[in-house]
Amino acid sequence: MKFMSGYYTSSGAGGRPNQDSFSIRFAEYPGGDMVQIVLCDGMGGLADGEKASAAAVLGFHEWFTHGAKTFYRRGLDWDWLETEWRGLVRELNRAIYTYGQTTGCRLGTTVTAMMAAKDSYRILQVGDCRVYAMEAMPTQLTVDQTAAVHKMMLGQLTKEEANRDPARNVLLQCVGASAKCRPVFYGGSISAGGMFLICSDGFWHHMEDGKVRNHVAVRSVRTEDKKEKCSWQPETYFSGICKDAVEECVRMGEPDNITAIMIGTAEAEGQ
């Protein structure tokens, strides 16, 4: 499988420092590509949230340098990947939590990481950033670890009510805020032409809005038409989708930081 990407981020309409951090890393191997995407939304006063999200992204970024090779040599062993990532989150949680205890500040970060290779993917989730499969209608692949979703699962709120409830911003866990953190994993298959959206809560707050949803859903399904044009640049195209959608969120007055990342797929040569 061949992977393509694009992204856009904004501090939002509230004028806050942008505490979203992200990384996209590719590796080429016989028969296709491998891609790791990590998006973290930091929490904490002033620069503390930025420190937490940047530290988590850096941890995954550095892991990929050696981990991707081992993952490939092990025949894309997804169970091994989950074990590695679980240990990495444990170490990141310990480091950020210790820093907060030492400095007397409370900080933390969400972590949503996705690895895609060949015809499969895995997602690690801590917090409330989201991953969507971009089909005719976006399909949410992750579950928000928030008080509002917890209420919904208990039958106290409908999905629509949970999306509007103030508790949608209350996290049940994040990396670095407490002594323990337990990531959740999701997995599935990938087909050529499939697309994924990874976004922070500043973006998905508006996914139910037609204008924002159409930017990422309607334009993404037109990608096959674009591929027929020799001048088509996938990174520019996907980044343009993200930029238009993020700027629509800003125009709607979203006060939080906003990040959107799109991943597209195509058959690798020779497949």
PDB file of C-alpha atoms in Angstrom:
ATOM      1  CA  MET A   1       0.000   0.000   0.000  1.00  0.00           C
ATOM      2  CA  LYS A   2       1.169   3.538  -0.797  1.00  0.00           C
ATOM      3  CA  PHE A   3       0.298   6.310   1.675  1.00  0.00           C
ATOM      4  CA  MET A   4      -0.090  10.064   1.174  1.00  0.00           C
ATOM      5  CA  SER A   5      -0.735  12.812   3.704  1.00  0.00           C
ATOM      6  CA  GLY A   6      -1.692  16.425   4.254  1.00  0.00           C
ATOM      7  CA  TYR A   7      -2.368  18.540   7.319  1.00  0.00           C
ATOM      8  CA  TYR A   8      -3.238  21.967   8.719  1.00  0.00           C
ATOM      9  CA  THR A   9      -3.261  23.403  12.232  1.00  0.00           C
ATOM     10  CA  SER A  10      -4.480  26.645  13.809  1.00  0.00           C
ATOM     11  CA  SER A  11      -4.504  28.178  17.265  1.00  0.00           C
ATOM     12  CA  GLY A  12      -8.238  28.807  16.761  1.00  0.00           C
ATOM     13  CA  ALA A  13     -10.377  31.896  17.202  1.00  0.00           C
ATOM     14  CA  GLY A  14      -9.611  32.246  20.907  1.00  0.00           C
ATOM     15  CA  GLY A  15      -6.055  33.474  20.482  1.00  0.00           C
ATOM     16  CA  ARG A  16      -4.638  30.759  22.737  1.00  0.00           C
ATOM     17  CA  PRO A  17      -1.147  29.284  22.239  1.00  0.00           C
ATOM     18  CA  ASN A  18      -1.347  26.238  20.002  1.00  0.00           C
ATOM     19  CA  GLN A  19      -0.828  23.236  22.294  1.00  0.00           C
ATOM     20  CA  ASP A  20      -1.514  20.686  19.545  1.00  0.00           C
ATOM     21  CA  SER A  21       1.586  18.775  18.416  1.00  0.00           C
ATOM     22  CA  PHE A  22       1.808  16.150  15.710  1.00  0.00           C
ATOM     23  CA  SER A  23       4.193  14.045  13.669  1.00  0.00           C
ATOM     24  CA  ILE A  24       3.869  12.124  10.390  1.00  0.00           C
ATOM     25  CA  ARG A  25       6.615   9.648   9.505  1.00  0.00           C
ATOM     26  CA  PHE A  26       6.944   7.396   6.483  1.00  0.00           C
ATOM     27  CA  ALA A  27       9.123   4.385   5.759  1.00  0.00           C
ATOM     28  CA  GLU A  28       9.459   2.573   2.432  1.00  0.00           C
ATOM     29  CA  TYR A  29       9.774  -1.189   2.271  1.00  0.00           C
ATOM     30  CA  PRO A  30       9.461  -3.771  -0.511  1.00  0.00           C
ATOM     31  CA  GLY A  31       5.823  -3.968  -1.477  1.00  0.00           C
ATOM     32  CA  GLY A  32       4.674  -0.656  -0.031  1.00  0.00           C
ATOM     33  CA  ASP A  33       4.927   2.014   2.630  1.00  0.00           C
ATOM     34  CA  MET A  34       4.463   2.316   6.343  1.00  0.00           C
ATOM     35  CA  VAL A  35       3.167   5.491   8.000  1.00  0.00           C
ATOM     36  CA  GLN A  36       2.931   6.568  11.631  1.00  0.00           C
ATOM     37  CA  ILE A  37       0.754   9.532  12.595  1.00  0.00           C
ATOM     38  CA  VAL A  38       0.734  10.958  16.117  1.00  0.00           C
ATOM     39  CA  LEU A  39      -1.506  13.810  17.312  1.00  0.00           C
ATOM     40  CA  CYS A  40      -1.356  15.162  20.861  1.00  0.00           C
ATOM     41  CA  ASP A  41      -3.465  17.911  22.439  1.00  0.00           C
ATOM     42  CA  GLY A  42      -1.667  19.364  25.452  1.00  0.00           C
ATOM     43  CA  MET A  43      -3.313  20.588  28.656  1.00  0.00           C
ATOM     44  CA  GLY A  44      -1.814  22.870  31.259  1.00  0.00           C
ATOM     45  CA  GLY A  45      -1.211  26.543  32.020  1.00  0.00           C
ATOM     46  CA  LEU A  46       0.824  28.716  29.676  1.00  0.00           C
ATOM     47  CA  ALA A  47       3.552  26.658  27.973  1.00  0.00           C
ATOM     48  CA  ASP A  48       3.031  23.536  30.094  1.00  0.00           C
ATOM     49  CA  GLY A  49       0.514  21.965  27.721  1.00  0.00           C
ATOM     50  CA  GLU A  50       2.863  22.574  24.805  1.00  0.00           C
ATOM     51  CA  LYS A  51       5.677  20.851  26.700  1.00  0.00           C
ATOM     52  CA  ALA A  52       3.545  17.786  27.412  1.00  0.00           C
ATOM     53  CA  SER A  53       2.240  17.360  23.849  1.00  0.00           C
ATOM     54  CA  ALA A  54       5.652  18.024  22.309  1.00  0.00           C
ATOM     55  CA  ALA A  55       7.321  15.497  24.627  1.00  0.00           C
ATOM     56  CA  ALA A  56       4.806  12.796  23.706  1.00  0.00           C
ATOM     57  CA  VAL A  57       5.123  13.442  19.964  1.00  0.00           C
ATOM     58  CA  LEU A  58       8.917  13.423  20.227  1.00  0.00           C
ATOM     59  CA  GLY A  59       8.795  10.081  22.049  1.00  0.00           C
ATOM     60  CA  PHE A  60       6.811   8.448  19.225  1.00  0.00           C
ATOM     61  CA  HIS A  61       8.880  10.222  16.566  1.00  0.00           C
ATOM     62  CA  GLU A  62      12.098   8.816  18.013  1.00  0.00           C
ATOM     63  CA  TRP A  63      10.577   5.354  18.527  1.00  0.00           C
ATOM     64  CA  PHE A  64       9.780   5.147  14.801  1.00  0.00           C
ATOM     65  CA  THR A  65      13.462   5.549  13.889  1.00  0.00           C
ATOM     66  CA  HIS A  66      14.287   2.071  15.192  1.00  0.00           C
ATOM     67  CA  GLY A  67      10.827   0.606  15.830  1.00  0.00           C
ATOM     68  CA  ALA A  68       9.628   0.733  12.217  1.00  0.00           C
ATOM     69  CA  LYS A  69      12.547  -1.419  11.053  1.00  0.00           C
ATOM     70  CA  THR A  70      11.963  -3.986  13.784  1.00  0.00           C
ATOM     71  CA  PHE A  71       8.218  -3.991  13.091  1.00  0.00           C
ATOM     72  CA  TYR A  72       8.883  -4.770   9.436  1.00  0.00           C
ATOM     73  CA  ARG A  73      11.481  -7.449  10.192  1.00  0.00           C
ATOM     74  CA  ARG A  74       8.985  -9.129  12.530  1.00  0.00           C
ATOM     75  CA  GLY A  75       6.555  -9.453   9.624  1.00  0.00           C
ATOM     76  CA  LEU A  76       4.280  -6.591  10.724  1.00  0.00           C
ATOM     77  CA  ASP A  77       3.564  -8.167  14.096  1.00  0.00           C
ATOM     78  CA  TRP A  78       0.701  -5.990  15.355  1.00  0.00           C
ATOM     79  CA  ASP A  79       0.666  -7.601  18.807  1.00  0.00           C
ATOM     80  CA  TRP A  80       4.327  -6.655  19.170  1.00  0.00           C
ATOM     81  CA  LEU A  81       3.521  -3.091  18.088  1.00  0.00           C
ATOM     82  CA  GLU A  82       0.804  -2.779  20.740  1.00  0.00           C
ATOM     83  CA  THR A  83       3.210  -4.028  23.407  1.00  0.00           C
ATOM     84  CA  GLU A  84       5.867  -1.537  22.281  1.00  0.00           C
ATOM     85  CA  TRP A  85       3.468   1.385  22.205  1.00  0.00           C
ATOM     86  CA  ARG A  86       1.945   0.462  25.547  1.00  0.00           C
ATOM     87  CA  GLY A  87       5.432   0.535  27.080  1.00  0.00           C
ATOM     88  CA  LEU A  88       6.245   3.818  25.359  1.00  0.00           C
ATOM     89  CA  VAL A  89       3.101   5.482  26.746  1.00  0.00           C
ATOM     90  CA  ARG A  90       3.952   4.155  30.201  1.00  0.00           C
ATOM     91  CA  GLU A  91       7.398   5.776  30.007  1.00  0.00           C
ATOM     92  CA  LEU A  92       6.028   9.041  28.631  1.00  0.00           C
ATOM     93  CA  ASN A  93       3.392   9.143  31.357  1.00  0.00           C
ATOM     94  CA  ARG A  94       6.024   8.585  34.039  1.00  0.00           C
ATOM     95  CA  ALA A  95       8.305  11.318  32.649  1.00  0.00           C
ATOM     96  CA  ILE A  96       5.559  13.952  32.248  1.00  0.00           C
ATOM     97  CA  TYR A  97       3.950  13.110  35.588  1.00  0.00           C
ATOM     98  CA  THR A  98       7.316  13.317  37.370  1.00  0.00           C
ATOM     99  CA  TYR A  99       8.019  16.678  35.736  1.00  0.00           C
ATOM    100  CA  GLY A 100       4.680  17.997  36.957  1.00  0.00           C
ATOM    101  CA  GLN A 101       5.258  16.725  40.480  1.00  0.00           C
ATOM    102  CA  THR A 102       8.752  18.249  40.565  1.00  0.00           C
ATOM    103  CA  THR A 103       7.748  21.652  39.200  1.00  0.00           C
ATOM    104  CA  GLY A 104       4.404  21.864  40.994  1.00  0.00           C
ATOM    105  CA  CYS A 105       2.395  22.281  37.798  1.00  0.00           C
ATOM    106  CA  ARG A 106      -0.434  20.090  36.529  1.00  0.00           C
ATOM    107  CA  LEU A 107      -0.056  19.160  32.902  1.00  0.00           C
ATOM    108  CA  GLY A 108      -0.833  16.354  30.529  1.00  0.00           C
ATOM    109  CA  THR A 109      -1.647  15.524  26.940  1.00  0.00           C
ATOM    110  CA  THR A 110      -3.938  13.372  24.881  1.00  0.00           C
ATOM    111  CA  VAL A 111      -2.220  10.896  22.556  1.00  0.00           C
ATOM    112  CA  THR A 112      -3.711   9.426  19.414  1.00  0.00           C
ATOM    113  CA  ALA A 113      -1.251   7.384  17.360  1.00  0.00           C
ATOM    114  CA  MET A 114      -1.946   5.453  14.181  1.00  0.00           C
ATOM    115  CA  MET A 115       0.274   3.005  12.324  1.00  0.00           C
ATOM    116  CA  ALA A 116      -0.726   1.850   8.841  1.00  0.00           C
ATOM    117  CA  ALA A 117       1.132  -0.757   6.813  1.00  0.00           C
ATOM    118  CA  LYS A 118       0.208  -3.092   3.983  1.00  0.00           C
ATOM    119  CA  ASP A 119      -3.564  -3.634   4.373  1.00  0.00           C
ATOM    120  CA  SER A 120      -4.002  -3.008   8.126  1.00  0.00           C
ATOM    121  CA  TYR A 121      -3.867  -0.298  10.773  1.00  0.00           C
ATOM    122  CA  ARG A 122      -3.688   0.078  14.541  1.00  0.00           C
ATOM    123  CA  ILE A 123      -4.718   3.094  16.607  1.00  0.00           C
ATOM    124  CA  LEU A 124      -3.624   3.889  20.157  1.00  0.00           C
ATOM    125  CA  GLN A 125      -5.992   6.196  22.014  1.00  0.00           C
ATOM    126  CA  VAL A 126      -5.613   8.207  25.215  1.00  0.00           C
ATOM    127  CA  GLY A 127      -8.002  11.152  25.495  1.00  0.00           C
ATOM    128  CA  ASP A 128     -10.327  12.655  22.913  1.00  0.00           C
ATOM    129  CA  CYS A 129      -8.595  13.288  19.619  1.00  0.00           C
ATOM    130  CA  ARG A 130     -10.396  11.295  16.943  1.00  0.00           C
ATOM    131  CA  VAL A 131      -9.722   9.119  13.911  1.00  0.00           C
ATOM    132  CA  TYR A 132     -12.342   8.884  11.170  1.00  0.00           C
ATOM    133  CA  ALA A 133     -12.561   6.616   8.137  1.00  0.00           C
ATOM    134  CA  MET A 134     -13.518   8.949   5.301  1.00  0.00           C
ATOM    135  CA  GLU A 135     -16.278   7.230   3.379  1.00  0.00           C
ATOM    136  CA  ALA A 136     -19.474   8.648   1.900  1.00  0.00           C
ATOM    137  CA  MET A 137     -20.119   9.690   5.497  1.00  0.00           C
ATOM    138  CA  PRO A 138     -17.241   9.944   8.006  1.00  0.00           C
ATOM    139  CA  THR A 139     -17.128   6.957  10.378  1.00  0.00           C
ATOM    140  CA  GLN A 140     -15.573   7.540  13.799  1.00  0.00           C
ATOM    141  CA  LEU A 141     -13.090   4.759  14.618  1.00  0.00           C
ATOM    142  CA  THR A 142     -12.121   5.873  18.129  1.00  0.00           C
ATOM    143  CA  VAL A 143     -14.140   6.473  21.295  1.00  0.00           C
ATOM    144  CA  ASP A 144     -13.642   9.705  23.248  1.00  0.00           C
ATOM    145  CA  GLN A 145     -12.413   9.093  26.773  1.00  0.00           C
ATOM    146  CA  THR A 146     -14.569  11.859  28.241  1.00  0.00           C
ATOM    147  CA  ALA A 147     -17.177  12.214  30.967  1.00  0.00           C
ATOM    148  CA  ALA A 148     -19.862  12.966  28.355  1.00  0.00           C
ATOM    149  CA  VAL A 149     -19.227   9.722  26.448  1.00  0.00           C
ATOM    150  CA  HIS A 150     -19.187   7.832  29.748  1.00  0.00           C
ATOM    151  CA  LYS A 151     -22.654   9.259  30.496  1.00  0.00           C
ATOM    152  CA  MET A 152     -23.792   8.267  27.013  1.00  0.00           C
ATOM    153  CA  MET A 153     -22.617   4.683  27.536  1.00  0.00           C
ATOM    154  CA  LEU A 154     -24.577   4.594  30.791  1.00  0.00           C
ATOM    155  CA  GLY A 155     -27.679   5.680  28.890  1.00  0.00           C
ATOM    156  CA  GLN A 156     -27.831   9.089  30.567  1.00  0.00           C
ATOM    157  CA  LEU A 157     -27.231  11.035  27.332  1.00  0.00           C
ATOM    158  CA  THR A 158     -27.953  10.485  23.646  1.00  0.00           C
ATOM    159  CA  LYS A 159     -25.100  10.834  21.159  1.00  0.00           C
ATOM    160  CA  GLU A 160     -26.404  14.248  20.104  1.00  0.00           C
ATOM    161  CA  GLU A 161     -26.628  15.384  23.724  1.00  0.00           C
ATOM    162  CA  ALA A 162     -23.117  14.086  24.452  1.00  0.00           C
ATOM    163  CA  ASN A 163     -21.723  16.121  21.548  1.00  0.00           C
ATOM    164  CA  ARG A 164     -23.154  19.301  23.132  1.00  0.00           C
ATOM    165  CA  ASP A 165     -22.694  18.499  26.810  1.00  0.00           C
ATOM    166  CA  PRO A 166     -20.051  20.576  28.681  1.00  0.00           C
ATOM    167  CA  ALA A 167     -18.644  17.285  29.991  1.00  0.00           C
ATOM    168  CA  ARG A 168     -17.410  16.517  26.462  1.00  0.00           C
ATOM    169  CA  ASN A 169     -14.291  18.489  27.445  1.00  0.00           C
ATOM    170  CA  VAL A 170     -13.731  16.595  30.724  1.00  0.00           C
ATOM    171  CA  LEU A 171     -11.147  13.860  30.095  1.00  0.00           C
ATOM    172  CA  LEU A 172     -11.220  10.581  31.988  1.00  0.00           C
ATOM    173  CA  GLN A 173      -7.476  10.171  31.454  1.00  0.00           C
ATOM    174  CA  CYS A 174      -4.527  11.717  29.681  1.00  0.00           C
ATOM    175  CA  VAL A 175      -0.783  11.105  29.567  1.00  0.00           C
ATOM    176  CA  GLY A 176       1.076  12.736  32.450  1.00  0.00           C
ATOM    177  CA  ALA A 177      -1.832  13.872  34.626  1.00  0.00           C
ATOM    178  CA  SER A 178      -1.787  10.879  36.984  1.00  0.00           C
ATOM    179  CA  ALA A 179       0.539   8.060  37.993  1.00  0.00           C
ATOM    180  CA  LYS A 180      -1.146   5.536  35.673  1.00  0.00           C
ATOM    181  CA  CYS A 181      -2.480   5.662  32.127  1.00  0.00           C
ATOM    182  CA  ARG A 182      -4.091   2.846  30.143  1.00  0.00           C
ATOM    183  CA  PRO A 183      -4.249   3.298  26.371  1.00  0.00           C
ATOM    184  CA  VAL A 184      -6.983   1.667  24.291  1.00  0.00           C
ATOM    185  CA  PHE A 185      -6.268   0.083  20.900  1.00  0.00           C
ATOM    186  CA  TYR A 186      -8.360  -0.183  17.754  1.00  0.00           C
ATOM    187  CA  GLY A 187      -7.564  -1.978  14.520  1.00  0.00           C
ATOM    188  CA  GLY A 188      -8.923  -2.729  11.098  1.00  0.00           C
ATOM    189  CA  SER A 189      -8.203  -3.251   7.427  1.00  0.00           C
ATOM    190  CA  ILE A 190      -7.282  -0.798   4.680  1.00  0.00           C
ATOM    191  CA  SER A 191      -8.259  -0.898   1.017  1.00  0.00           C
ATOM    192  CA  ALA A 192      -6.716   1.085  -1.819  1.00  0.00           C
ATOM    193  CA  GLY A 193      -8.413   4.451  -2.162  1.00  0.00           C
ATOM    194  CA  GLY A 194      -9.342   4.563   1.513  1.00  0.00           C
ATOM    195  CA  MET A 195      -8.764   7.735   3.519  1.00  0.00           C
ATOM    196  CA  PHE A 196      -8.473   8.638   7.180  1.00  0.00           C
ATOM    197  CA  LEU A 197      -8.870  11.870   9.130  1.00  0.00           C
ATOM    198  CA  ILE A 198      -7.045  12.386  12.442  1.00  0.00           C
ATOM    199  CA  CYS A 199      -8.166  15.515  14.296  1.00  0.00           C
ATOM    200  CA  SER A 200      -8.150  17.303  17.643  1.00  0.00           C
ATOM    201  CA  ASP A 201     -11.315  18.238  19.521  1.00  0.00           C
ATOM    202  CA  GLY A 202     -11.261  21.793  18.193  1.00  0.00           C
ATOM    203  CA  PHE A 203     -11.971  20.264  14.796  1.00  0.00           C
ATOM    204  CA  TRP A 204     -14.437  17.515  15.643  1.00  0.00           C
ATOM    205  CA  HIS A 205     -16.579  19.932  17.665  1.00  0.00           C
ATOM    206  CA  HIS A 206     -17.844  20.984  14.219  1.00  0.00           C
ATOM    207  CA  MET A 207     -17.940  17.653  12.366  1.00  0.00           C
ATOM    208  CA  GLU A 208     -21.732  17.599  12.642  1.00  0.00           C
ATOM    209  CA  ASP A 209     -21.866  20.937  10.842  1.00  0.00           C
ATOM    210  CA  GLY A 210     -22.561  20.463   7.140  1.00  0.00           C
ATOM    211  CA  LYS A 211     -19.964  22.950   5.911  1.00  0.00           C
ATOM    212  CA  VAL A 212     -17.075  21.382   7.815  1.00  0.00           C
ATOM    213  CA  ARG A 213     -18.138  17.807   7.120  1.00  0.00           C
ATOM    214  CA  ASN A 214     -18.499  18.506   3.415  1.00  0.00           C
ATOM    215  CA  HIS A 215     -14.986  19.936   3.200  1.00  0.00           C
ATOM    216  CA  VAL A 216     -13.466  16.657   4.345  1.00  0.00           C
ATOM    217  CA  ALA A 217     -16.071  14.124   3.164  1.00  0.00           C
ATOM    218  CA  VAL A 218     -17.264  15.356  -0.222  1.00  0.00           C
ATOM    219  CA  ARG A 219     -13.858  16.532  -1.457  1.00  0.00           C
ATOM    220  CA  SER A 220     -12.051  13.429  -0.231  1.00  0.00           C
ATOM    221  CA  VAL A 221     -14.246  11.063  -2.263  1.00  0.00           C
ATOM    222  CA  ARG A 222     -13.308  12.996  -5.407  1.00  0.00           C
ATOM    223  CA  THR A 223      -9.662  11.990  -5.034  1.00  0.00           C
ATOM    224  CA  GLU A 224      -9.915   9.287  -7.713  1.00  0.00           C
ATOM    225  CA  ASP A 225     -10.783  11.970 -10.274  1.00  0.00           C
ATOM    226  CA  LYS A 226      -7.715  13.953  -9.260  1.00  0.00           C
ATOM    227  CA  LYS A 227      -5.400  10.944  -9.655  1.00  0.00           C
ATOM    228  CA  GLU A 228      -6.062  10.928 -13.383  1.00  0.00           C
ATOM    229  CA  LYS A 229      -4.278  14.270 -13.736  1.00  0.00           C
ATOM    230  CA  CYS A 230      -0.493  13.990 -14.030  1.00  0.00           C
ATOM    231  CA  SER A 231       0.009  17.321 -12.262  1.00  0.00           C
ATOM    232  CA  TRP A 232      -1.911  16.257  -9.160  1.00  0.00           C
ATOM    233  CA  GLN A 233       0.122  16.615  -5.969  1.00  0.00           C
ATOM    234  CA  PRO A 234      -1.523  14.541  -3.197  1.00  0.00           C
ATOM    235  CA  GLU A 235       0.169  16.351  -0.301  1.00  0.00           C
ATOM    236  CA  THR A 236      -0.993  19.728  -1.614  1.00  0.00           C
ATOM    237  CA  TYR A 237      -4.489  18.403  -2.245  1.00  0.00           C
ATOM    238  CA  PHE A 238      -4.951  16.807   1.177  1.00  0.00           C
ATOM    239  CA  SER A 239      -3.427  19.813   2.936  1.00  0.00           C
ATOM    240  CA  GLY A 240      -5.857  22.030   1.030  1.00  0.00           C
ATOM    241  CA  ILE A 241      -8.802  19.972   2.284  1.00  0.00           C
ATOM    242  CA  CYS A 242      -7.528  20.282   5.862  1.00  0.00           C
ATOM    243  CA  LYS A 243      -6.842  24.008   5.534  1.00  0.00           C
ATOM    244  CA  ASP A 244     -10.305  24.828   4.182  1.00  0.00           C
ATOM    245  CA  ALA A 245     -12.010  22.762   6.889  1.00  0.00           C
ATOM    246  CA  VAL A 246      -9.904  24.167   9.748  1.00  0.00           C
ATOM    247  CA  GLU A 247     -10.446  27.731   8.583  1.00  0.00           C
ATOM    248  CA  GLU A 248     -14.192  27.053   8.488  1.00  0.00           C
ATOM    249  CA  CYS A 249     -13.975  26.024  12.160  1.00  0.00           C
ATOM    250  CA  VAL A 250     -12.166  29.294  12.930  1.00  0.00           C
ATOM    251  CA  ARG A 251     -14.854  31.293  11.101  1.00  0.00           C
ATOM    252  CA  MET A 252     -17.438  29.517  13.241  1.00  0.00           C
ATOM    253  CA  GLY A 253     -15.667  30.874  16.331  1.00  0.00           C
ATOM    254  CA  GLU A 254     -13.981  27.707  17.645  1.00  0.00           C
ATOM    255  CA  PRO A 255     -11.858  28.954  20.587  1.00  0.00           C
ATOM    256  CA  ASP A 256      -9.731  25.819  20.959  1.00  0.00           C
ATOM    257  CA  ASN A 257      -6.678  24.763  18.963  1.00  0.00           C
ATOM    258  CA  ILE A 258      -7.613  22.982  15.731  1.00  0.00           C
ATOM    259  CA  THR A 259      -5.611  20.328  13.871  1.00  0.00           C
ATOM    260  CA  ALA A 260      -6.605  18.064  10.986  1.00  0.00           C
ATOM    261  CA  ILE A 261      -4.453  15.417   9.288  1.00  0.00           C
ATOM    262  CA  MET A 262      -5.552  13.378   6.271  1.00  0.00           C
ATOM    263  CA  ILE A 263      -4.041  10.095   5.094  1.00  0.00           C
ATOM    264  CA  GLY A 264      -4.811   8.699   1.651  1.00  0.00           C
ATOM    265  CA  THR A 265      -4.028   5.232   0.271  1.00  0.00           C
ATOM    266  CA  ALA A 266      -3.299   3.747  -3.143  1.00  0.00           C
ATOM    267  CA  GLU A 267      -2.000   0.456  -4.499  1.00  0.00           C
ATOM    268  CA  ALA A 268       1.794   0.255  -4.404  1.00  0.00           C
ATOM    269  CA  GLU A 269       3.543  -0.389  -7.709  1.00  0.00           C
ATOM    270  CA  GLY A 270       3.691  -4.070  -8.470  1.00  0.00           C
ATOM    271  CA  GLN A 271       0.660  -4.971  -6.341  1.00  0.00           C
TER     272      GLN A 271
END
